[in-house]
Amino acid sequence: MKYYIMNTDDTHKNPNFYKKWILENFAYASGYFRSKGVLEKLEKGDLIFCYQKQKGIIAIGKILDKWDGKSHKDHEFYVGRSKEEKNNVYRIKVNWYLDLTQCPIKYSETKKFGNLSFKNTISQIRDEFLAEEILKLGKQKSIL
């Protein structure tokens, strides 16, 4: 099992985009060249942390299937984006088993365990200790 962090890309015009991720049990990415390489590496059972800018980690889930490689061109969430991004929206099935939208894990809380980068759409977390500590914190917060 590998660990990943995925940014919700809240720069689009739909401020509630992340709610659809959790309700639909998918993670979304736009832009073929930015997303394709990483999405192809995701394996069933990998753990993924969903990060929303200025909020923190808002959900934790497990990848349910390999990425299908398909584009969902009519996806309504990427409005106001470049044509390339709107026409290349990808998704991967995720069981978001910890919904932390009401009590997100703040960046300041993760810093005590190590460095975590939120700059890319999706990044692998290679520091297993860091990932496991964030997972523990998520489990604690989800029962509050």
CSV table of C-alpha atoms in Angstrom, one decimal:
chain,number,residue,atom,x,y,z
A,1,MET,CA,0.0,0.0,0.0
A,2,LYS,CA,1.2,3.5,-0.9
A,3,TYR,CA,0.1,6.8,0.4
A,4,TYR,CA,-1.0,9.9,-1.6
A,5,ILE,CA,-2.3,13.3,-1.0
A,6,MET,CA,-4.6,14.9,-3.5
A,7,ASN,CA,-5.6,18.5,-3.8
A,8,THR,CA,-9.3,19.3,-4.4
A,9,ASP,CA,-8.3,22.1,-6.8
A,10,ASP,CA,-10.7,24.6,-5.2
A,11,THR,CA,-9.7,27.4,-7.7
A,12,HIS,CA,-12.6,26.5,-9.9
A,13,LYS,CA,-15.9,28.3,-9.6
A,14,ASN,CA,-17.8,25.6,-7.6
A,15,PRO,CA,-16.8,26.0,-4.0
A,16,ASN,CA,-18.6,22.8,-2.9
A,17,PHE,CA,-16.7,20.6,-5.3
A,18,TYR,CA,-15.2,18.5,-2.6
A,19,LYS,CA,-18.6,17.5,-1.3
A,20,LYS,CA,-19.3,15.7,-4.6
A,21,TRP,CA,-16.0,13.8,-4.2
A,22,ILE,CA,-17.2,12.3,-0.9
A,23,LEU,CA,-20.8,11.7,-1.9
A,24,GLU,CA,-19.9,10.1,-5.2
A,25,ASN,CA,-16.9,8.1,-3.9
A,26,PHE,CA,-14.6,9.5,-6.5
A,27,ALA,CA,-11.5,11.7,-6.6
A,28,TYR,CA,-11.3,14.0,-9.6
A,29,ALA,CA,-8.4,15.6,-11.5
A,30,SER,CA,-8.3,17.8,-14.6
A,31,GLY,CA,-5.7,18.3,-17.3
A,32,TYR,CA,-4.3,15.3,-19.1
A,33,PHE,CA,-0.6,16.0,-18.8
A,34,ARG,CA,-0.8,17.0,-15.1
A,35,SER,CA,-2.9,14.1,-14.0
A,36,LYS,CA,-2.3,11.1,-16.2
A,37,GLY,CA,1.1,10.0,-14.9
A,38,VAL,CA,0.1,9.9,-11.3
A,39,LEU,CA,-3.3,8.5,-11.7
A,40,GLU,CA,-1.8,5.6,-13.7
A,41,LYS,CA,0.3,4.7,-10.6
A,42,LEU,CA,-2.5,4.4,-8.2
A,43,GLU,CA,-3.3,0.9,-7.2
A,44,LYS,CA,-6.3,-0.7,-5.5
A,45,GLY,CA,-5.9,-0.4,-1.7
A,46,ASP,CA,-3.6,2.7,-1.8
A,47,LEU,CA,-4.5,5.3,0.8
A,48,ILE,CA,-5.4,8.8,-0.3
A,49,PHE,CA,-5.7,12.0,1.8
A,50,CYS,CA,-8.0,14.7,0.3
A,51,TYR,CA,-6.7,18.2,0.9
A,52,GLN,CA,-8.6,21.4,0.5
A,53,LYS,CA,-6.6,24.7,0.4
A,54,GLN,CA,-7.1,26.8,3.6
A,55,LYS,CA,-9.0,24.0,5.3
A,56,GLY,CA,-6.7,21.0,5.5
A,57,ILE,CA,-7.2,17.3,5.0
A,58,ILE,CA,-11.0,16.9,4.7
A,59,ALA,CA,-11.3,13.1,3.9
A,60,ILE,CA,-9.3,9.9,3.9
A,61,GLY,CA,-10.0,7.0,1.6
A,62,LYS,CA,-8.8,3.9,-0.1
A,63,ILE,CA,-8.5,3.5,-3.9
A,64,LEU,CA,-11.1,0.9,-5.0
A,65,ASP,CA,-10.0,0.3,-8.6
A,66,LYS,CA,-7.3,1.1,-11.1
A,67,TRP,CA,-7.8,4.3,-13.0
A,68,ASP,CA,-9.8,3.6,-16.2
A,69,GLY,CA,-8.0,6.2,-18.3
A,70,LYS,CA,-11.2,7.7,-19.5
A,71,SER,CA,-12.0,11.4,-19.8
A,72,HIS,CA,-15.4,12.7,-18.6
A,73,LYS,CA,-15.8,15.7,-20.8
A,74,ASP,CA,-19.2,16.8,-19.6
A,75,HIS,CA,-18.3,17.1,-15.9
A,76,GLU,CA,-20.0,20.1,-14.5
A,77,PHE,CA,-17.5,21.0,-11.8
A,78,TYR,CA,-14.6,22.4,-13.9
A,79,VAL,CA,-16.5,25.5,-15.1
A,80,GLY,CA,-14.5,28.5,-16.0
A,81,ARG,CA,-11.3,26.5,-16.6
A,82,SER,CA,-9.2,26.2,-19.7
A,83,LYS,CA,-10.7,24.1,-22.6
A,84,GLU,CA,-8.0,21.5,-22.1
A,85,GLU,CA,-8.9,21.1,-18.4
A,86,LYS,CA,-12.7,21.1,-19.0
A,87,ASN,CA,-12.3,18.5,-21.7
A,88,ASN,CA,-10.0,16.3,-19.7
A,89,VAL,CA,-11.6,15.5,-16.3
A,90,TYR,CA,-10.6,12.2,-14.8
A,91,ARG,CA,-11.8,10.3,-11.8
A,92,ILE,CA,-10.9,7.3,-9.8
A,93,LYS,CA,-13.1,5.3,-7.5
A,94,VAL,CA,-12.4,5.9,-3.8
A,95,ASN,CA,-14.0,4.7,-0.6
A,96,TRP,CA,-13.9,8.0,1.5
A,97,TYR,CA,-14.2,6.1,4.8
A,98,LEU,CA,-13.2,9.1,7.0
A,99,ASP,CA,-15.1,12.3,6.3
A,100,LEU,CA,-13.3,15.1,8.1
A,101,THR,CA,-15.1,18.0,6.5
A,102,GLN,CA,-16.4,19.2,9.9
A,103,CYS,CA,-13.0,18.8,11.7
A,104,PRO,CA,-10.2,18.9,9.0
A,105,ILE,CA,-6.6,18.0,9.8
A,106,LYS,CA,-4.9,21.4,9.6
A,107,TYR,CA,-1.5,21.8,7.9
A,108,SER,CA,-0.1,22.9,11.3
A,109,GLU,CA,-1.1,19.6,12.8
A,110,THR,CA,0.8,17.6,10.1
A,111,LYS,CA,4.0,19.6,10.5
A,112,LYS,CA,4.9,17.9,13.8
A,113,PHE,CA,5.2,14.6,12.0
A,114,GLY,CA,7.1,15.7,8.9
A,115,ASN,CA,6.9,17.7,5.7
A,116,LEU,CA,3.9,17.3,3.5
A,117,SER,CA,3.6,19.0,0.1
A,118,PHE,CA,0.2,20.2,-1.2
A,119,LYS,CA,1.5,21.9,-4.3
A,120,ASN,CA,0.6,19.3,-6.9
A,121,THR,CA,-2.8,17.9,-7.9
A,122,ILE,CA,-1.6,14.5,-6.4
A,123,SER,CA,1.6,13.5,-4.8
A,124,GLN,CA,2.9,10.3,-3.2
A,125,ILE,CA,3.8,10.5,0.5
A,126,ARG,CA,7.0,8.5,0.8
A,127,ASP,CA,7.3,9.1,4.5
A,128,GLU,CA,5.3,6.2,5.9
A,129,PHE,CA,5.6,7.5,9.5
A,130,LEU,CA,4.1,10.8,8.4
A,131,ALA,CA,1.2,9.1,6.6
A,132,GLU,CA,0.4,6.7,9.5
A,133,GLU,CA,0.4,9.6,12.0
A,134,ILE,CA,-2.0,11.6,9.8
A,135,LEU,CA,-4.2,8.5,9.5
A,136,LYS,CA,-4.2,8.1,13.3
A,137,LEU,CA,-5.1,11.7,13.7
A,138,GLY,CA,-7.9,11.4,11.2
A,139,LYS,CA,-9.4,8.4,13.0
A,140,GLN,CA,-9.3,10.4,16.3
A,141,LYS,CA,-11.0,13.4,14.7
A,142,SER,CA,-13.7,11.3,12.9
A,143,ILE,CA,-15.1,10.1,16.2
A,144,LEU,CA,-15.4,13.6,17.7
